[in-house]
PDB file of N, CA and C in Angstrom:
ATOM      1  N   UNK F   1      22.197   5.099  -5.681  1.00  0.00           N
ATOM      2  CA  UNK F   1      22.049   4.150  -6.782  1.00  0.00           C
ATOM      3  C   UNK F   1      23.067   3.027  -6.617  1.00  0.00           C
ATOM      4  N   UNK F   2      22.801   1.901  -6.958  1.00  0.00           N
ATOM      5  CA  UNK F   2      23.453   0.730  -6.827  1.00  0.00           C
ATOM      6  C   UNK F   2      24.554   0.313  -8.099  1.00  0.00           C
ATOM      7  N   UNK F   3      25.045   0.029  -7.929  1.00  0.00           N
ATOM      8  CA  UNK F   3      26.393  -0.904  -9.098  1.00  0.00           C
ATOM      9  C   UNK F   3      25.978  -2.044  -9.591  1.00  0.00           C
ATOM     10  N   UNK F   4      26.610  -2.159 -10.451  1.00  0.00           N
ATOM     11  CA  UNK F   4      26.686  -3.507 -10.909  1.00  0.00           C
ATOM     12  C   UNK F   4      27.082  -4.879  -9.652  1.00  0.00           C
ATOM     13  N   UNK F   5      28.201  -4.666  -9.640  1.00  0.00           N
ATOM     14  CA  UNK F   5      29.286  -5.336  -8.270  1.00  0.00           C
ATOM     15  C   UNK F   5      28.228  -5.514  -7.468  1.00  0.00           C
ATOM     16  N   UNK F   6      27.150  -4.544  -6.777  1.00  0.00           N
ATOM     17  CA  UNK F   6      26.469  -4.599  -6.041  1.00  0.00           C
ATOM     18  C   UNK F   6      25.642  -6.115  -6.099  1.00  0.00           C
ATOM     19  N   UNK F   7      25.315  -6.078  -7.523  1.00  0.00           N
ATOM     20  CA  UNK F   7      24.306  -7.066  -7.441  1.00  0.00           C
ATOM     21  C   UNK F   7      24.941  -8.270  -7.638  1.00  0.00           C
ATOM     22  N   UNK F   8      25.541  -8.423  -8.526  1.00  0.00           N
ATOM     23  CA  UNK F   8      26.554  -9.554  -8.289  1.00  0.00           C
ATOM     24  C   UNK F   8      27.102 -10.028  -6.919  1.00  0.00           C
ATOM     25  N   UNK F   9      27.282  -9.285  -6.257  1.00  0.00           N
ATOM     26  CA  UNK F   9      27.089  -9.939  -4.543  1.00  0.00           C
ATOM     27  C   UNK F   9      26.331 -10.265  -4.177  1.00  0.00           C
ATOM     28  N   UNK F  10      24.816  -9.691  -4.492  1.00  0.00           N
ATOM     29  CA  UNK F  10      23.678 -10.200  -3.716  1.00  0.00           C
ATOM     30  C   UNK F  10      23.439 -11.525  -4.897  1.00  0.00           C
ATOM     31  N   UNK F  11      24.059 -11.839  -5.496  1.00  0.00           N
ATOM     32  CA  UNK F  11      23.520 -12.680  -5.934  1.00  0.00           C
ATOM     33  C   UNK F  11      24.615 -14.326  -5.836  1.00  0.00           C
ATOM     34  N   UNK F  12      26.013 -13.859  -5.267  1.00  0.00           N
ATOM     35  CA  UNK F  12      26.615 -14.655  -5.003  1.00  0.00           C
ATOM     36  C   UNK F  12      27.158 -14.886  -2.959  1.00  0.00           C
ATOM     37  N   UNK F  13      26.641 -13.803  -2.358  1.00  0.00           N
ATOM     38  CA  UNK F  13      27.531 -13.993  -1.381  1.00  0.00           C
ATOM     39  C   UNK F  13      26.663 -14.037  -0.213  1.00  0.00           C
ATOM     40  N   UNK F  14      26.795 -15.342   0.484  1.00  0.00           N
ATOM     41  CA  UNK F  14      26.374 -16.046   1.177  1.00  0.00           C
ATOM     42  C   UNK F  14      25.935 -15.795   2.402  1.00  0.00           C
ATOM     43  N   UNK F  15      24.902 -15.718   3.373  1.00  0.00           N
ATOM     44  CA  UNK F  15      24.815 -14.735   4.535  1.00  0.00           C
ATOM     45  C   UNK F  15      26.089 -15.767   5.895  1.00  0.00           C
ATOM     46  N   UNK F  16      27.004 -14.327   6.302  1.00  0.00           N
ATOM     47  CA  UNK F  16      27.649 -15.464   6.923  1.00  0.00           C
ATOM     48  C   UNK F  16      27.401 -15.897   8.340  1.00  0.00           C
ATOM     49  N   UNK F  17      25.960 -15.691   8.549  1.00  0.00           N
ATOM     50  CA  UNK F  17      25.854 -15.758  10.274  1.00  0.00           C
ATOM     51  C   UNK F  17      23.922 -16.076   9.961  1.00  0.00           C
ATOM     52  N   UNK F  18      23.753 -16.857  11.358  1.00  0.00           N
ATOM     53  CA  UNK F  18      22.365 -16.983  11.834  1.00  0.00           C
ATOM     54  C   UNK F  18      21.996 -17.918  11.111  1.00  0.00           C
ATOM     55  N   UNK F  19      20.629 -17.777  11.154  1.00  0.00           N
ATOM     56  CA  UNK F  19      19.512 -19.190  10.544  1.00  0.00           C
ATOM     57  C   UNK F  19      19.759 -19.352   9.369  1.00  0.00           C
ATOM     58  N   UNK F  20      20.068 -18.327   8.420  1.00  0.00           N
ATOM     59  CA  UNK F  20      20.192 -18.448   6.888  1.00  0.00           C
ATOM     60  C   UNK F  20      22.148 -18.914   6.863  1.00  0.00           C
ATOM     61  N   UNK F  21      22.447 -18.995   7.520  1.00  0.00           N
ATOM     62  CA  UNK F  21      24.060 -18.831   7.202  1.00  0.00           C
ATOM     63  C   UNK F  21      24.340 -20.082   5.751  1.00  0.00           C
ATOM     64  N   UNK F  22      25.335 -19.270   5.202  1.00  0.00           N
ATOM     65  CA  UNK F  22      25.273 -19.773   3.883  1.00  0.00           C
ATOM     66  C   UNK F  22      24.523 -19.572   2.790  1.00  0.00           C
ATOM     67  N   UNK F  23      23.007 -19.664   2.968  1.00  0.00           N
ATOM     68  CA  UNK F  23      22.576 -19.157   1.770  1.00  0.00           C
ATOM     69  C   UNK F  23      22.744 -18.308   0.966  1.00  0.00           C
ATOM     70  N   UNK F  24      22.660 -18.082  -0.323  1.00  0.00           N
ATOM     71  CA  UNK F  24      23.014 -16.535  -0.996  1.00  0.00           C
ATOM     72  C   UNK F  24      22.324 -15.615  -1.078  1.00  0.00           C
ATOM     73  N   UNK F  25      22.150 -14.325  -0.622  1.00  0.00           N
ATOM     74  CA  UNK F  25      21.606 -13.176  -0.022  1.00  0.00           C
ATOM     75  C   UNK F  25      20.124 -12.588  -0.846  1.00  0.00           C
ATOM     76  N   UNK F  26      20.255 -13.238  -2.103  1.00  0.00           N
ATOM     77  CA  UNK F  26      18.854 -13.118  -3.112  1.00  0.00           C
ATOM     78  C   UNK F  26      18.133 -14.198  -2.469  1.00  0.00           C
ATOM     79  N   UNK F  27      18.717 -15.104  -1.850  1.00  0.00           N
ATOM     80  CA  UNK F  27      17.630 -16.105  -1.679  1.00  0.00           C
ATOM     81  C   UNK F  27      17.184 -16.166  -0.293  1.00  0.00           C
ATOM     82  N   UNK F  28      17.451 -15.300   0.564  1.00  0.00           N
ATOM     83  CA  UNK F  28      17.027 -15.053   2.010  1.00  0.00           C
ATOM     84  C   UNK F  28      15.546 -14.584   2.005  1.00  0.00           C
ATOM     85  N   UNK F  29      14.746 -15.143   2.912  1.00  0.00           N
ATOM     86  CA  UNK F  29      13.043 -15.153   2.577  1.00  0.00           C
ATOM     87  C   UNK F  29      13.371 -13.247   3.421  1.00  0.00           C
ATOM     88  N   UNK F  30      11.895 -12.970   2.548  1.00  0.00           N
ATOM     89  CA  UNK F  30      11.589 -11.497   2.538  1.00  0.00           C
ATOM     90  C   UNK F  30      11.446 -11.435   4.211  1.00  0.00           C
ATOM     91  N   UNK F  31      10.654 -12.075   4.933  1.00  0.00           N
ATOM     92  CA  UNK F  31      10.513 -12.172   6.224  1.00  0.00           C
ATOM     93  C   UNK F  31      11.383 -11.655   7.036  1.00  0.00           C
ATOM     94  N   UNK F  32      12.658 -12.591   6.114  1.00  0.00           N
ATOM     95  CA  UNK F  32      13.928 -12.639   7.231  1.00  0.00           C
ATOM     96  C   UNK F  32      14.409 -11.328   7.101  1.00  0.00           C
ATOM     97  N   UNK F  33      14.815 -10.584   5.816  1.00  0.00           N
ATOM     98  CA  UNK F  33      15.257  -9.628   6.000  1.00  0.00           C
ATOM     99  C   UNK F  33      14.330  -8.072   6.311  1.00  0.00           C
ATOM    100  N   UNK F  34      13.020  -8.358   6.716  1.00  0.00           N
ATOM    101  CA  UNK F  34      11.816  -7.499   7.171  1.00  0.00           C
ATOM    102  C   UNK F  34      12.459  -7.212   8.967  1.00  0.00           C
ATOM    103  N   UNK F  35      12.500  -8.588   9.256  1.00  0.00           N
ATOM    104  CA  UNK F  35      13.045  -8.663  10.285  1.00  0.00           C
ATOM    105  C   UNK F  35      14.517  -7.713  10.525  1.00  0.00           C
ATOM    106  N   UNK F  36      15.528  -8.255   9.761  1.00  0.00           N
ATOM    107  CA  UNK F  36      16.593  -7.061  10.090  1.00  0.00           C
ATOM    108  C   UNK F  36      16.278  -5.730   9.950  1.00  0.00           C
ATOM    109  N   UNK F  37      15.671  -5.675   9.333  1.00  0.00           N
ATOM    110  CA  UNK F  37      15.395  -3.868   8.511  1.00  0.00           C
ATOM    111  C   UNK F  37      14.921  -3.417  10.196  1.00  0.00           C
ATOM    112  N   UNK F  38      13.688  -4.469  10.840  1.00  0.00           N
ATOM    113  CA  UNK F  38      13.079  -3.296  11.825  1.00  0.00           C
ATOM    114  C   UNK F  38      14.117  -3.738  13.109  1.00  0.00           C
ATOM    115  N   UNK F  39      14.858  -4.621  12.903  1.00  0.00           N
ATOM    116  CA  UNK F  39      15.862  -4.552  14.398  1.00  0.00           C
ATOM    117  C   UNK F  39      17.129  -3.562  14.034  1.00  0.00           C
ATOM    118  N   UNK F  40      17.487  -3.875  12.900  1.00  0.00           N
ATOM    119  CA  UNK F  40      18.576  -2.251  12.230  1.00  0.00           C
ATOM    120  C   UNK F  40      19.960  -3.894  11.306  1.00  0.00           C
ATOM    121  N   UNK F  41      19.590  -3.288  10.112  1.00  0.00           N
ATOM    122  CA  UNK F  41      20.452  -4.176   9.038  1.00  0.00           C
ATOM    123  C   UNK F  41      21.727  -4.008  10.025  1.00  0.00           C
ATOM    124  N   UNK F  42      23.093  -5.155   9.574  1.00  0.00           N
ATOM    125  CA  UNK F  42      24.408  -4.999  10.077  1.00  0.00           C
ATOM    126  C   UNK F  42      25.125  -3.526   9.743  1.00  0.00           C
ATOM    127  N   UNK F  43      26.342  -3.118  10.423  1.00  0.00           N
ATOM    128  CA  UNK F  43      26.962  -2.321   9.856  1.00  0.00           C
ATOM    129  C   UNK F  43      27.887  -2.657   8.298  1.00  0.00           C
ATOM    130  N   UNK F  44      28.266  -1.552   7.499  1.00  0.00           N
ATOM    131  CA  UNK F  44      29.061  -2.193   6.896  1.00  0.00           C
ATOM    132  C   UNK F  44      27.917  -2.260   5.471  1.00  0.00           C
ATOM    133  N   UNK F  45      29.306  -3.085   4.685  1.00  0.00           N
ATOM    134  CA  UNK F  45      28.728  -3.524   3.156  1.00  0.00           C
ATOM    135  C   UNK F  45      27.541  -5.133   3.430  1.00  0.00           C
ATOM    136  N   UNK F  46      28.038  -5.636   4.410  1.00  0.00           N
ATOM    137  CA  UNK F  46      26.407  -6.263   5.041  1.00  0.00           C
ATOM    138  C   UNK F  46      25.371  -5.905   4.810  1.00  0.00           C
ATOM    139  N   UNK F  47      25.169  -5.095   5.659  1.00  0.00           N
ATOM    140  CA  UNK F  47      23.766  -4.143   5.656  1.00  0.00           C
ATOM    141  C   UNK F  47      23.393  -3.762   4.752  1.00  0.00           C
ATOM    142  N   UNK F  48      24.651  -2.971   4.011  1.00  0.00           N
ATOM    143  CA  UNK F  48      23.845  -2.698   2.906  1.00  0.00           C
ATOM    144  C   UNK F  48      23.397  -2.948   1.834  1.00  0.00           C
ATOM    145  N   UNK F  49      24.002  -4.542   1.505  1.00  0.00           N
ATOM    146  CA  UNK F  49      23.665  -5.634   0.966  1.00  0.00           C
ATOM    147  C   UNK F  49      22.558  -6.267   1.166  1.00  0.00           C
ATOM    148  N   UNK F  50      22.009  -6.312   2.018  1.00  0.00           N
ATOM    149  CA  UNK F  50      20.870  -6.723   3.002  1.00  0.00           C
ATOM    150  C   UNK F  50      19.742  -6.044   2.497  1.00  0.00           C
ATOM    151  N   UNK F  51      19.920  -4.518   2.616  1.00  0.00           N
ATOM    152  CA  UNK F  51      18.819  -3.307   2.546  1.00  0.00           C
ATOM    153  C   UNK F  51      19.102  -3.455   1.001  1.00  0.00           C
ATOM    154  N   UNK F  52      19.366  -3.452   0.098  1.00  0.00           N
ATOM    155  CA  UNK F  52      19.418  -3.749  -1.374  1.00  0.00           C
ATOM    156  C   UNK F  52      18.528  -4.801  -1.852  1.00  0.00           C
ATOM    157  N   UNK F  53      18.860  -5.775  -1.030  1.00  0.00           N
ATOM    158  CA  UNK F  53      18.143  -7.390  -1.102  1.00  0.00           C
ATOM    159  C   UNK F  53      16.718  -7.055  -0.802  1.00  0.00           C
ATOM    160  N   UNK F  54      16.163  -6.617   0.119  1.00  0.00           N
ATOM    161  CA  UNK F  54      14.759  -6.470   0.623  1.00  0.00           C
ATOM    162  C   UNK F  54      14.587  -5.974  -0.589  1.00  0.00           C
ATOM    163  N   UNK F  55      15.083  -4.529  -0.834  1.00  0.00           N
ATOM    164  CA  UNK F  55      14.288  -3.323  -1.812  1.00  0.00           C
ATOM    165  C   UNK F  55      14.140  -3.981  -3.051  1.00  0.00           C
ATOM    166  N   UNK F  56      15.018  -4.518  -3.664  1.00  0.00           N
ATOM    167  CA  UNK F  56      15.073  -5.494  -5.058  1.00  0.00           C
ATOM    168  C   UNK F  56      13.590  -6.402  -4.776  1.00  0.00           C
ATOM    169  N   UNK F  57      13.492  -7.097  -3.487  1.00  0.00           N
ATOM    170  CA  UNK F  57      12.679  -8.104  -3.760  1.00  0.00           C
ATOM    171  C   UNK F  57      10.825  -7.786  -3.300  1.00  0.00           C
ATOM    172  N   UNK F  58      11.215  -6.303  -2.504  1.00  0.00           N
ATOM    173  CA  UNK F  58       9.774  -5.862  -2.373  1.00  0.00           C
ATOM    174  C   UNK F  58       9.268  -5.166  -4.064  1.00  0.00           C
ATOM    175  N   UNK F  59      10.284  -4.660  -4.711  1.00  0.00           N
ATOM    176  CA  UNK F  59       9.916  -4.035  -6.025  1.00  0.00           C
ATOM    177  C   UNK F  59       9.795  -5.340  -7.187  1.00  0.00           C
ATOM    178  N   UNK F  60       9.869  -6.763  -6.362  1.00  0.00           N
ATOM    179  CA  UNK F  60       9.657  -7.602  -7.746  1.00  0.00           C
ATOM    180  C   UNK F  60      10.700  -7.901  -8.693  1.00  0.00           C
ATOM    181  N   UNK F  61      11.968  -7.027  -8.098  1.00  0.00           N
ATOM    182  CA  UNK F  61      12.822  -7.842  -9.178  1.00  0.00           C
ATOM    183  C   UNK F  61      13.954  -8.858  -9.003  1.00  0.00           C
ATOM    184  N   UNK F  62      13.313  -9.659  -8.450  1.00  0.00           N
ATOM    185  CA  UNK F  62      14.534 -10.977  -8.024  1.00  0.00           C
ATOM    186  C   UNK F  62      15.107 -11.362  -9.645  1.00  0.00           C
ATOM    187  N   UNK F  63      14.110 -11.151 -10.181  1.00  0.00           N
ATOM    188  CA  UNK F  63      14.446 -12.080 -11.459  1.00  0.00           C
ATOM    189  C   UNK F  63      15.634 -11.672 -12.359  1.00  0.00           C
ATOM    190  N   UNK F  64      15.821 -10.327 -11.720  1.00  0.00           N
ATOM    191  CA  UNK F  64      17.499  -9.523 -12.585  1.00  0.00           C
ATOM    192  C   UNK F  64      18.449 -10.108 -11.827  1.00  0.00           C
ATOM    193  N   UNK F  65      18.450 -10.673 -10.628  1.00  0.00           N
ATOM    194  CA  UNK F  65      19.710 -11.255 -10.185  1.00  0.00           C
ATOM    195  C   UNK F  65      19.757 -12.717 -10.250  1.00  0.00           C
ATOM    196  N   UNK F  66      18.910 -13.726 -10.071  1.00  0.00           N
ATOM    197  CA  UNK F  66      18.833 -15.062 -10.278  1.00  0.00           C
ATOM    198  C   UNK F  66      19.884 -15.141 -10.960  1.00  0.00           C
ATOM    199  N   UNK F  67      20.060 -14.603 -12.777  1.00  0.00           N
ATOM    200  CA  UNK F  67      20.703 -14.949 -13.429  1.00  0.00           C
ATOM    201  C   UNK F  67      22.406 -15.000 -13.391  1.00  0.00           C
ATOM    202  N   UNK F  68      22.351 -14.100 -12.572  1.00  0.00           N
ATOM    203  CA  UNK F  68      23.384 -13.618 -12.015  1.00  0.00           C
ATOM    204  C   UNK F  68      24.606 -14.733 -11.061  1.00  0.00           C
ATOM    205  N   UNK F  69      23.664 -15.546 -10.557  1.00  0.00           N
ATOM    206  CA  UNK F  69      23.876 -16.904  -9.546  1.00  0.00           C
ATOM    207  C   UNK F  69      25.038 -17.616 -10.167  1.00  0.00           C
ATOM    208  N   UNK F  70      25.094 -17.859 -11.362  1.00  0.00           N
ATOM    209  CA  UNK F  70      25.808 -18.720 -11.373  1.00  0.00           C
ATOM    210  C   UNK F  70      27.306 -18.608 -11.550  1.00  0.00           C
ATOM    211  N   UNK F  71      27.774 -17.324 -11.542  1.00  0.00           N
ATOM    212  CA  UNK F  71      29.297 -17.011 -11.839  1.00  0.00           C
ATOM    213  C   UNK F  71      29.974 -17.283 -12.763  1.00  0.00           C
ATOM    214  N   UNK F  72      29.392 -17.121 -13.751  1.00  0.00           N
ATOM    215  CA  UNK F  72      30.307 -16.819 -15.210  1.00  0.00           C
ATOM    216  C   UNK F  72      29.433 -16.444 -16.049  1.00  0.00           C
ATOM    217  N   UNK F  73      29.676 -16.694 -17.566  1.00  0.00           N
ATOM    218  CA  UNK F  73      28.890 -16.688 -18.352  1.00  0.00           C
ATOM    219  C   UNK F  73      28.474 -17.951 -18.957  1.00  0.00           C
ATOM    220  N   UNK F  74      27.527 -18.140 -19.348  1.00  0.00           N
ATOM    221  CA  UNK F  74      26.516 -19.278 -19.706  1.00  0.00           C
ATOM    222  C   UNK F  74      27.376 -19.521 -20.946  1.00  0.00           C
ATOM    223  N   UNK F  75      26.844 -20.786 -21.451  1.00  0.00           N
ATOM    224  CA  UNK F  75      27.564 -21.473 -22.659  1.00  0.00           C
ATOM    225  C   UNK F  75      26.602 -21.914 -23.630  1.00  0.00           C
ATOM    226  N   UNK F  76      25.553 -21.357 -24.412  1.00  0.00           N
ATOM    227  CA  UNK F  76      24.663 -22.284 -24.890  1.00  0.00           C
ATOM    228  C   UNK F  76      25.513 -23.277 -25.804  1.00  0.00           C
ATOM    229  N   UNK F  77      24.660 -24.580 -25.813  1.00  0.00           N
ATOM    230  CA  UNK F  77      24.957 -25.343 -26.579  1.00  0.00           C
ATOM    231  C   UNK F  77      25.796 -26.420 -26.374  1.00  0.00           C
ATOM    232  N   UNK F  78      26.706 -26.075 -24.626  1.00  0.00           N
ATOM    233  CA  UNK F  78      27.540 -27.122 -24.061  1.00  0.00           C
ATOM    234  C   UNK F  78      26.824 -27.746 -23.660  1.00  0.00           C
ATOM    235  N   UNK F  79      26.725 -29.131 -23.223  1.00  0.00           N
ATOM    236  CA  UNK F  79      26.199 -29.948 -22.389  1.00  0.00           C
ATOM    237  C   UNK F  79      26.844 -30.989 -21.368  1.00  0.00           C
TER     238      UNK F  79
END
């Protein structure tokens, strides 16, 4: 079972290598990480960040971490 922390990474921390480098790990196309899964995810909290990311986004729920993106808490009403 996954953590909290968990997702809060995948939703802030950036892939740091290859074609996606930089992007944040919710937003890596399903493709790409289909691809790692069958060559073998990184070692490490990588990987298993990675293998979290697929499973979240083959089960449909990107939409619990999106919110997550922006690193803090929201302010209604500031502008």
């Amino acid at each position: 079972m996954f953590e909290k922390k968990d997702l809060l990474d995948i939703a802030r921390t950036p892939m740091p290598f290859g074609k996606y480098a930089g992007r944040m790990l919710i937003d890596l196309p399903e493709e790409y990480l289909l691809w790692f899964q069958k060559k073998e995810f990184p070692a490490g909290r990588l990987g298993y960040l990675l293998a979290l990311t697929l499973e979240i986004k083959i089960e449909g729920l990107e939409g619990l971490i999106r919110p997550l993106k922006g690193g803090g808490p929201e302010r209604a009403g500031n502008h």
